[in-house]
């Protein structure tokens, strides 16, 4: 028998030399680079240092290595050792201000007629009804579409997979004077659906109370379904493909004439984009569930959904059920039994593994569904691994005796997310490095402090810690992003917004 081959570790120089001497496809080179970066990041002699801070009077946004200030007018790149200005756009009037924005990048395998379609772009929606496609590198206007002078569109959102996005209008709410006069508005809101790569209109539809019911409170497009929330705590899913096949009156093309506009050009001012999807009767319901806060998550393998029933006795629990027949999975009721100001959260893992991640104040559980989709056997929910904080296990005494002999009785027990003890605040997933980054706070020294703890996404092993230098005040809002060798911390202090950037 041939002797067993012994695995040997390669250092960074050897890996780079080997890569340069062989023909590799882009995917294998990228995977090799990420393995190399992960190894460097986890070395004991490496640390994250704070390299940059900047504050603003308006909200700050971060997306894919770019920081946006002044309502998306000023853009900084995080690819350098210190963030640098990519572009600054001129000030815009109140009517022309950006209401919302999405950053999009085309798939590598797609081939387009326009070279600009291959580069990242920023989709922005203005208050006066324009949709702009800007270059993400220079801010140059690549394309613009006028939507409507009658409908006020306000919000942008991605569908999955992210090659379709929707624009949602504000809700048409009846005034008290209109109700007194007997005037009713059945049109609640409008959705405009677009494809990207290249940018193209799919259609505009109206959410009408006569069709979908009087209790509609919100609508989004997700995974090819129109998701409608109702005031009776129900959520219903309708197939957008079915709606398109049955109720589409005319296919529209941006820059081309349309009979719905009497020969005018689609997307031009002041004609905009006409409504070409007229829903005359309620589509068949694909899925319906009553849930707390109109919140339901669908995913897993086989397909399951996560929700909290609206009844009071189910408060604080999450139920995991089969999407096929709503059967509760074995061990499918999960409860952290935590007493905290911020409730625990459960959703499907963003790594598309079908696992479930349950985040509480002192424990993060990663769960997985075990079952055969081809059989009728009930799925089982089992724990893959857990991540826990280090806390004093001694229970707090309800009665304390002071030095003078006076007895003081506690009126309240300590909360599980009390700032004085180690607490998980949020968790981020870095897909390219396959790491989970959890924010842990500890106010034991009198001032709230936070650190990032990096865990292996497959085993839950704690690999390293990185401290944040600025204090962490739980009374304010915080957002944290971990991407390759960069940590970005956004915080709001009263009316001031600050951005802190750390580099490896």
Coordinates of C-alpha atoms in Angstrom, one line a residue:
X1 CA 0.0 0.0 0.0
X2 CA 1.1 3.5 -0.7
X3 CA 2.0 5.5 2.4
X4 CA -0.7 7.9 3.6
X5 CA -0.2 11.4 2.3
X6 CA 0.5 13.8 5.2
X7 CA -1.4 17.2 4.9
X8 CA 1.0 20.1 5.0
X9 CA 0.1 23.8 5.8
X10 CA 1.2 26.4 3.2
X11 CA 2.2 29.9 4.2
X12 CA 0.9 33.0 2.4
X13 CA 3.9 33.4 0.1
X14 CA 3.7 29.8 -1.1
X15 CA 0.0 30.1 -1.8
X16 CA 0.5 33.3 -3.8
X17 CA 3.4 31.7 -5.8
X18 CA 1.3 28.6 -6.5
X19 CA -1.6 30.6 -7.7
X20 CA 0.5 32.7 -10.1
X21 CA 2.0 29.6 -11.7
X22 CA -1.2 27.8 -12.5
X23 CA -4.2 28.5 -14.6
X24 CA -7.3 29.0 -12.3
X25 CA -10.8 30.2 -12.9
X26 CA -12.0 33.3 -11.1
X27 CA -14.0 31.4 -8.6
X28 CA -11.1 29.3 -7.3
X29 CA -8.8 32.3 -7.1
X30 CA -11.5 34.2 -5.1
X31 CA -12.0 31.2 -2.7
X32 CA -8.2 30.9 -2.3
X33 CA -8.0 34.6 -1.5
X34 CA -10.8 34.4 1.1
X35 CA -9.1 31.4 2.8
X36 CA -5.9 33.4 2.9
X37 CA -7.6 36.4 4.4
X38 CA -9.5 34.3 7.0
X39 CA -6.2 32.8 8.1
X40 CA -4.6 36.3 8.4
X41 CA -7.6 37.7 10.3
X42 CA -7.6 34.9 12.9
X43 CA -3.9 35.2 13.7
X44 CA -3.1 36.1 17.3
X45 CA -0.7 38.9 16.3
X46 CA -3.4 40.7 14.2
X47 CA -5.8 43.2 15.6
X48 CA -8.5 45.6 14.5
X49 CA -7.7 49.2 14.9
X50 CA -9.9 52.3 14.6
X51 CA -8.8 54.2 11.5
X52 CA -11.6 56.7 10.9
X53 CA -14.6 58.5 12.4
X54 CA -17.1 60.9 11.0
X55 CA -20.3 62.5 12.3
X56 CA -23.3 64.0 10.5
X57 CA -26.6 65.6 11.3
X58 CA -28.4 63.3 8.9
X59 CA -28.6 59.5 8.9
X60 CA -25.6 57.5 7.6
X61 CA -25.9 54.4 5.4
X62 CA -23.5 51.6 4.7
X63 CA -23.7 49.1 1.8
X64 CA -21.1 46.8 0.4
X65 CA -18.0 48.7 1.2
X66 CA -19.5 52.2 0.7
X67 CA -20.6 54.8 3.3
X68 CA -23.2 57.3 2.3
X69 CA -23.6 60.7 4.0
X70 CA -26.0 63.7 3.4
X71 CA -28.9 61.5 2.1
X72 CA -26.7 59.6 -0.4
X73 CA -25.1 62.7 -1.9
X74 CA -21.6 62.0 -0.5
X75 CA -20.1 58.6 -0.9
X76 CA -16.9 57.2 0.8
X77 CA -15.1 53.9 -0.1
X78 CA -13.9 51.6 2.6
X79 CA -11.6 49.6 0.3
X80 CA -8.6 51.6 1.2
X81 CA -6.7 51.6 4.6
X82 CA -8.7 54.8 5.5
X83 CA -12.1 55.6 3.9
X84 CA -11.7 58.0 0.9
X85 CA -14.2 60.1 -1.0
X86 CA -15.6 58.5 -4.1
X87 CA -17.8 61.3 -5.1
X88 CA -19.9 64.3 -3.9
X89 CA -23.1 65.2 -5.6
X90 CA -24.5 68.8 -5.6
X91 CA -27.2 69.7 -3.1
X92 CA -30.7 68.9 -4.2
X93 CA -34.0 70.7 -3.5
X94 CA -36.6 69.3 -1.2
X95 CA -38.6 68.1 -4.2
X96 CA -35.6 66.3 -5.7
X97 CA -34.2 64.8 -2.6
X98 CA -33.5 61.0 -2.5
X99 CA -36.2 59.2 -0.6
X100 CA -34.7 55.7 -0.7
X101 CA -31.8 53.8 -2.4
X102 CA -30.6 50.3 -3.4
X103 CA -27.1 49.2 -4.4
X104 CA -27.0 46.6 -7.2
X105 CA -24.3 44.7 -9.0
X106 CA -24.7 42.6 -12.1
X107 CA -23.8 38.8 -12.1
X108 CA -20.5 38.1 -13.7
X109 CA -21.8 35.6 -16.2
X110 CA -24.3 38.2 -17.8
X111 CA -23.4 39.9 -21.1
X112 CA -25.0 43.3 -21.7
X113 CA -25.1 45.7 -24.7
X114 CA -24.3 48.7 -22.4
X115 CA -20.8 48.6 -20.7
X116 CA -22.2 50.6 -17.8
X117 CA -24.6 47.7 -16.9
X118 CA -21.6 45.6 -15.9
X119 CA -20.6 48.0 -13.1
X120 CA -22.2 48.5 -9.7
X121 CA -25.0 51.1 -9.7
X122 CA -27.1 52.9 -7.1
X123 CA -30.9 53.0 -7.7
X124 CA -32.4 56.1 -6.1
X125 CA -35.9 57.3 -5.7
X126 CA -36.7 61.0 -5.6
X127 CA -39.6 62.8 -3.8
X128 CA -40.9 64.1 -7.1
X129 CA -41.3 60.7 -8.7
X130 CA -38.0 60.0 -10.6
X131 CA -36.1 56.7 -10.4
X132 CA -32.4 57.3 -11.1
X133 CA -29.6 54.8 -11.8
X134 CA -26.3 56.3 -10.7
X135 CA -22.8 54.9 -11.1
X136 CA -21.7 53.6 -7.7
X137 CA -18.2 54.7 -8.4
X138 CA -18.6 58.2 -9.7
X139 CA -22.3 59.2 -9.0
X140 CA -22.8 59.9 -12.7
X141 CA -26.4 59.5 -13.9
X142 CA -26.6 56.5 -16.1
X143 CA -30.4 56.3 -16.6
X144 CA -33.5 58.0 -15.2
X145 CA -37.2 57.0 -15.4
X146 CA -40.2 59.2 -14.5
X147 CA -42.7 57.1 -12.6
X148 CA -45.9 59.0 -12.1
X149 CA -47.4 62.4 -11.3
X150 CA -50.5 60.9 -9.6
X151 CA -48.9 58.3 -7.4
X152 CA -46.3 59.2 -4.7
X153 CA -43.8 56.4 -4.6
X154 CA -41.6 56.3 -1.5
X155 CA -40.0 53.0 -0.7
X156 CA -37.6 50.6 -2.6
X157 CA -37.1 46.9 -1.8
X158 CA -35.4 43.8 -3.2
X159 CA -37.1 40.6 -4.2
X160 CA -35.2 37.3 -4.1
X161 CA -33.1 36.5 -6.0
X162 CA -32.0 40.1 -6.2
X163 CA -32.6 40.7 -9.9
X164 CA -36.1 42.1 -9.3
X165 CA -37.0 45.1 -7.1
X166 CA -40.2 46.9 -6.3
X167 CA -41.2 50.5 -5.5
X168 CA -44.0 51.0 -3.0
X169 CA -46.2 54.1 -2.8
X170 CA -47.4 55.8 0.4
X171 CA -50.7 54.5 1.7
X172 CA -53.9 56.3 0.6
X173 CA -55.5 57.0 3.9
X174 CA -59.0 58.4 4.1
X175 CA -59.4 61.7 6.0
X176 CA -62.1 62.3 8.6
X177 CA -63.7 64.8 6.3
X178 CA -63.9 62.3 3.4
X179 CA -65.4 59.7 5.7
X180 CA -68.0 62.2 6.9
X181 CA -68.9 63.1 3.3
X182 CA -69.2 59.4 2.4
X183 CA -66.2 59.4 0.0
X184 CA -64.2 56.2 0.0
X185 CA -60.9 55.5 -1.6
X186 CA -60.6 51.8 -2.5
X187 CA -57.0 52.1 -3.8
X188 CA -54.7 51.6 -0.8
X189 CA -51.3 51.7 -2.5
X190 CA -49.4 50.9 -5.7
X191 CA -46.5 48.6 -6.4
X192 CA -44.1 49.2 -9.4
X193 CA -42.0 46.1 -10.2
X194 CA -38.7 46.3 -12.2
X195 CA -36.1 44.0 -13.4
X196 CA -32.4 45.0 -13.3
X197 CA -29.5 43.9 -15.5
X198 CA -30.6 45.8 -17.6
X199 CA -33.2 48.1 -15.9
X200 CA -36.6 47.3 -17.3
X201 CA -40.2 47.7 -16.1
X202 CA -42.3 44.6 -15.4
X203 CA -45.5 46.4 -14.4
X204 CA -47.5 48.6 -12.0
X205 CA -50.4 47.2 -10.0
X206 CA -52.9 48.7 -7.6
X207 CA -53.7 47.2 -4.2
X208 CA -57.4 47.7 -4.0
X209 CA -59.6 47.1 -0.9
X210 CA -62.4 45.7 -3.0
X211 CA -60.0 43.0 -4.3
X212 CA -57.8 42.2 -1.3
X213 CA -60.1 43.2 1.5
X214 CA -60.7 46.2 3.8
X215 CA -58.2 45.1 6.5
X216 CA -55.0 45.5 4.4
X217 CA -52.2 47.2 6.3
X218 CA -49.1 46.6 4.3
X219 CA -47.8 44.9 1.1
X220 CA -44.4 43.8 -0.1
X221 CA -43.0 41.6 -2.9
X222 CA -40.9 38.6 -1.6
X223 CA -39.6 35.5 -3.3
X224 CA -42.0 36.0 -6.3
X225 CA -45.1 36.4 -4.0
X226 CA -47.2 39.4 -3.1
X227 CA -47.2 39.4 0.7
X228 CA -50.2 41.1 2.2
X229 CA -50.6 41.9 5.9
X230 CA -54.0 42.4 7.5
X231 CA -55.3 44.2 10.6
X232 CA -56.7 40.9 11.9
X233 CA -53.0 39.7 12.3
X234 CA -53.1 37.4 9.2
X235 CA -50.5 37.3 6.4
X236 CA -51.5 36.0 3.0
X237 CA -49.3 35.2 0.0
X238 CA -50.4 35.5 -3.6
X239 CA -48.5 34.4 -6.7
X240 CA -47.1 37.4 -8.6
X241 CA -46.6 35.1 -11.7
X242 CA -50.3 34.2 -11.6
X243 CA -51.3 37.8 -11.3
X244 CA -49.0 38.7 -14.2
X245 CA -50.4 36.0 -16.5
X246 CA -54.0 36.7 -15.8
X247 CA -54.2 40.5 -15.4
X248 CA -51.4 42.0 -17.5
X249 CA -52.9 44.2 -20.2
X250 CA -49.8 45.3 -22.1
X251 CA -46.1 44.6 -21.9
X252 CA -44.2 47.9 -21.4
X253 CA -40.6 48.8 -22.5
X254 CA -38.8 51.8 -21.1
X255 CA -38.2 54.4 -23.9
X256 CA -40.8 52.8 -26.2
X257 CA -44.3 54.1 -27.0
X258 CA -47.4 52.6 -25.3
X259 CA -51.0 52.5 -26.3
X260 CA -51.8 53.0 -22.6
X261 CA -50.2 56.5 -22.9
X262 CA -51.9 57.2 -26.3
X263 CA -48.6 56.7 -28.1
X264 CA -46.4 58.6 -25.6
X265 CA -43.0 57.2 -24.4
X266 CA -42.9 55.0 -21.3
X267 CA -40.8 56.6 -18.5
X268 CA -40.7 60.1 -20.0
X269 CA -41.9 63.2 -18.1
X270 CA -44.7 64.0 -17.5
X271 CA -46.4 60.7 -18.7
X272 CA -44.4 58.3 -16.6
X273 CA -45.2 54.6 -16.4
X274 CA -48.9 53.6 -16.8
X275 CA -50.6 50.9 -14.8
X276 CA -50.6 47.8 -16.9
X277 CA -51.7 45.2 -14.3
X278 CA -55.4 45.5 -13.5
X279 CA -56.5 43.0 -10.9
X280 CA -60.2 42.5 -11.2
X281 CA -60.8 39.6 -8.8
X282 CA -58.8 38.3 -5.8
X283 CA -56.1 35.8 -6.8
X284 CA -55.9 32.4 -5.1
X285 CA -54.2 32.4 -1.8
X286 CA -51.0 30.4 -1.8
X287 CA -50.4 30.5 2.0
X288 CA -52.1 32.1 5.0
X289 CA -51.2 32.3 8.7
X290 CA -52.3 34.2 11.8
X291 CA -49.2 35.6 13.5
X292 CA -48.0 38.1 16.0
X293 CA -46.9 41.4 14.5
X294 CA -47.6 40.2 11.0
X295 CA -44.1 38.5 11.0
X296 CA -43.5 35.2 9.2
X297 CA -40.2 33.8 7.8
X298 CA -40.1 31.1 5.1
X299 CA -37.1 29.0 4.3
X300 CA -35.3 25.8 5.2
X301 CA -35.1 22.4 3.5
X302 CA -37.7 21.0 3.3
X303 CA -39.7 24.2 3.2
X304 CA -40.8 25.5 6.7
X305 CA -42.0 28.7 8.2
X306 CA -41.4 30.5 11.5
X307 CA -44.0 32.5 13.3
X308 CA -45.4 33.4 16.7
X309 CA -49.1 32.7 17.1
X310 CA -51.1 35.9 18.0
X311 CA -52.6 34.4 21.3
X312 CA -51.2 35.8 24.5
X313 CA -50.3 32.4 25.9
X314 CA -47.8 32.0 22.9
X315 CA -46.0 35.3 23.6
X316 CA -42.3 34.8 23.6
X317 CA -42.3 31.5 21.6
X318 CA -41.5 30.7 18.0
X319 CA -43.2 27.9 16.1
X320 CA -41.5 26.1 13.2
X321 CA -44.0 24.4 10.9
X322 CA -43.9 22.6 7.5
X323 CA -45.0 24.9 4.7
X324 CA -46.6 21.9 3.0
X325 CA -49.3 21.2 5.5
X326 CA -48.6 23.5 8.5
X327 CA -47.5 20.5 10.6
X328 CA -45.5 21.6 13.7
X329 CA -42.0 20.1 13.6
X330 CA -40.9 17.9 16.4
X331 CA -39.3 20.2 19.0
X332 CA -40.7 23.0 16.8
X333 CA -41.7 25.3 19.7
X334 CA -38.7 27.3 20.8
X335 CA -38.7 29.6 23.8
X336 CA -35.7 31.4 25.3
X337 CA -37.6 32.1 28.5
X338 CA -35.8 35.4 28.7
X339 CA -36.9 38.4 30.7
X340 CA -35.6 41.4 28.7
X341 CA -36.5 44.7 27.2
X342 CA -35.5 43.6 23.8
X343 CA -37.2 40.3 22.7
X344 CA -35.3 37.4 21.2
X345 CA -35.3 36.9 17.4
X346 CA -35.5 33.8 15.2
X347 CA -35.1 33.6 11.5
X348 CA -33.6 31.4 8.8
X349 CA -29.8 31.6 8.6
X350 CA -28.6 33.9 5.8
X351 CA -26.0 31.4 4.6
X352 CA -28.8 29.5 2.7
X353 CA -28.0 26.3 4.6
X354 CA -31.6 25.9 5.7
X355 CA -30.6 26.2 9.3
X356 CA -32.3 28.5 11.8
X357 CA -30.6 31.1 14.0
X358 CA -32.2 32.1 17.3
X359 CA -30.6 35.1 19.0
X360 CA -31.3 35.9 22.7
X361 CA -29.6 38.1 25.3
X362 CA -27.2 35.5 26.6
X363 CA -27.5 32.6 24.1
X364 CA -27.4 32.2 20.3
X365 CA -28.7 28.9 19.1
X366 CA -28.1 27.6 15.6
X367 CA -30.7 24.9 14.8
X368 CA -31.2 22.6 11.8
X369 CA -34.2 20.7 10.4
X370 CA -33.8 17.0 10.0
X371 CA -36.3 15.3 7.6
X372 CA -36.9 13.8 4.3
X373 CA -38.9 16.0 1.9
X374 CA -39.9 12.9 -0.2
X375 CA -41.7 11.3 2.8
X376 CA -44.5 12.2 5.1
X377 CA -42.4 11.8 8.2
X378 CA -42.5 14.8 10.5
X379 CA -39.4 17.0 10.5
X380 CA -37.4 17.4 13.7
X381 CA -35.7 20.5 14.9
X382 CA -32.3 19.8 16.5
X383 CA -29.6 22.0 17.9
X384 CA -26.5 22.3 15.7
X385 CA -24.5 24.4 18.2
X386 CA -24.8 27.3 20.8
X387 CA -22.9 30.4 21.6
X388 CA -23.2 31.8 25.1
X389 CA -21.9 34.8 27.1
X390 CA -19.9 34.5 30.3
X391 CA -22.0 35.5 33.3
X392 CA -22.0 35.2 37.0
X393 CA -24.1 32.1 37.7
X394 CA -24.9 33.1 41.2
X395 CA -28.6 34.3 41.5
X396 CA -29.1 37.8 42.7
X397 CA -30.3 38.0 46.3
X398 CA -33.9 39.5 46.6
X399 CA -33.0 41.0 50.1
X400 CA -29.9 43.0 50.9
X401 CA -28.7 44.2 54.3
X402 CA -26.8 47.5 54.4
X403 CA -23.9 48.3 56.7
X404 CA -26.3 50.1 59.1
X405 CA -28.4 47.0 59.4
X406 CA -31.3 48.3 57.3
X407 CA -33.0 45.6 55.1
X408 CA -33.5 46.5 51.5
X409 CA -35.8 44.3 49.3
X410 CA -35.4 44.4 45.5
X411 CA -38.6 45.3 43.8
X412 CA -37.4 44.0 40.4
X413 CA -35.2 41.2 39.3
X414 CA -32.3 41.9 37.0
X415 CA -33.2 41.7 33.3
X416 CA -31.4 39.2 31.0
X417 CA -30.3 42.1 28.8
X418 CA -29.2 44.4 31.7
X419 CA -26.4 46.7 30.5
X420 CA -24.3 45.6 33.6
X421 CA -23.7 42.1 32.3
X422 CA -22.5 40.5 29.1
X423 CA -25.2 40.5 26.5
X424 CA -25.5 39.6 22.8
X425 CA -26.9 42.7 21.0
X426 CA -26.8 41.6 17.3
X427 CA -25.2 39.0 15.0
X428 CA -23.9 39.5 11.4
X429 CA -22.9 36.8 8.9
X430 CA -19.8 37.3 6.7
X431 CA -20.5 35.0 3.8
X432 CA -17.1 35.2 2.0
X433 CA -15.2 34.3 5.2
X434 CA -18.0 32.0 6.6
X435 CA -17.8 33.7 10.0
X436 CA -20.5 34.9 12.5
X437 CA -19.8 38.3 14.1
X438 CA -21.7 38.8 17.3
X439 CA -21.7 42.1 19.2
X440 CA -21.3 41.6 22.9
X441 CA -21.7 44.5 25.4
X442 CA -20.6 44.7 29.0
X443 CA -21.2 47.6 31.3
X444 CA -19.5 46.2 34.4
X445 CA -17.0 49.0 34.5
X446 CA -19.7 51.7 34.8
X447 CA -19.6 52.6 31.1
X448 CA -21.1 50.5 28.3
X449 CA -18.4 48.8 26.2
X450 CA -18.8 46.5 23.2
X451 CA -16.6 44.0 21.4
X452 CA -17.0 41.8 18.3
X453 CA -16.7 38.1 18.8
X454 CA -16.0 36.0 15.7
X455 CA -17.3 32.4 15.5
X456 CA -16.9 29.7 13.0
X457 CA -20.2 29.4 11.1
X458 CA -20.0 25.6 10.9
X459 CA -19.0 24.7 14.5
X460 CA -19.8 27.8 16.6
X461 CA -16.2 27.8 17.9
X462 CA -15.1 31.2 19.2
X463 CA -12.1 32.2 17.1
X464 CA -11.2 35.8 18.3
X465 CA -12.4 39.0 19.9
X466 CA -12.1 42.6 18.8
X467 CA -12.9 45.5 21.1
X468 CA -14.7 48.7 20.0
X469 CA -13.1 51.9 21.4
X470 CA -16.2 54.1 21.6
X471 CA -18.7 53.6 24.4
X472 CA -21.9 51.7 23.6
X473 CA -25.0 53.3 25.0
X474 CA -28.0 51.0 24.8
X475 CA -30.4 53.9 24.9
X476 CA -29.4 54.9 21.3
X477 CA -29.6 53.0 18.0
X478 CA -26.6 51.0 16.7
X479 CA -25.8 49.2 13.5
X480 CA -22.7 47.1 12.9
X481 CA -21.3 45.7 9.6
X482 CA -18.5 43.2 9.3
X483 CA -17.1 42.7 5.8
X484 CA -13.8 41.0 5.1
X485 CA -11.1 43.1 6.9
X486 CA -13.4 45.9 7.9
X487 CA -15.8 46.6 10.8
X488 CA -18.2 49.6 10.4
X489 CA -20.1 50.8 13.5
X490 CA -23.0 53.3 12.9
X491 CA -24.5 54.9 16.0
X492 CA -27.1 57.6 16.7
X493 CA -26.7 60.0 19.6
X494 CA -29.8 62.2 20.0
X495 CA -29.8 64.2 16.7
X496 CA -26.2 63.3 15.8
X497 CA -25.1 60.3 13.7
X498 CA -21.6 58.9 13.8
X499 CA -19.7 56.3 11.7
X500 CA -16.6 54.5 13.1
X501 CA -14.4 52.3 10.8
X502 CA -12.0 49.6 12.0
X503 CA -9.4 47.9 9.8
X504 CA -7.4 44.7 10.3

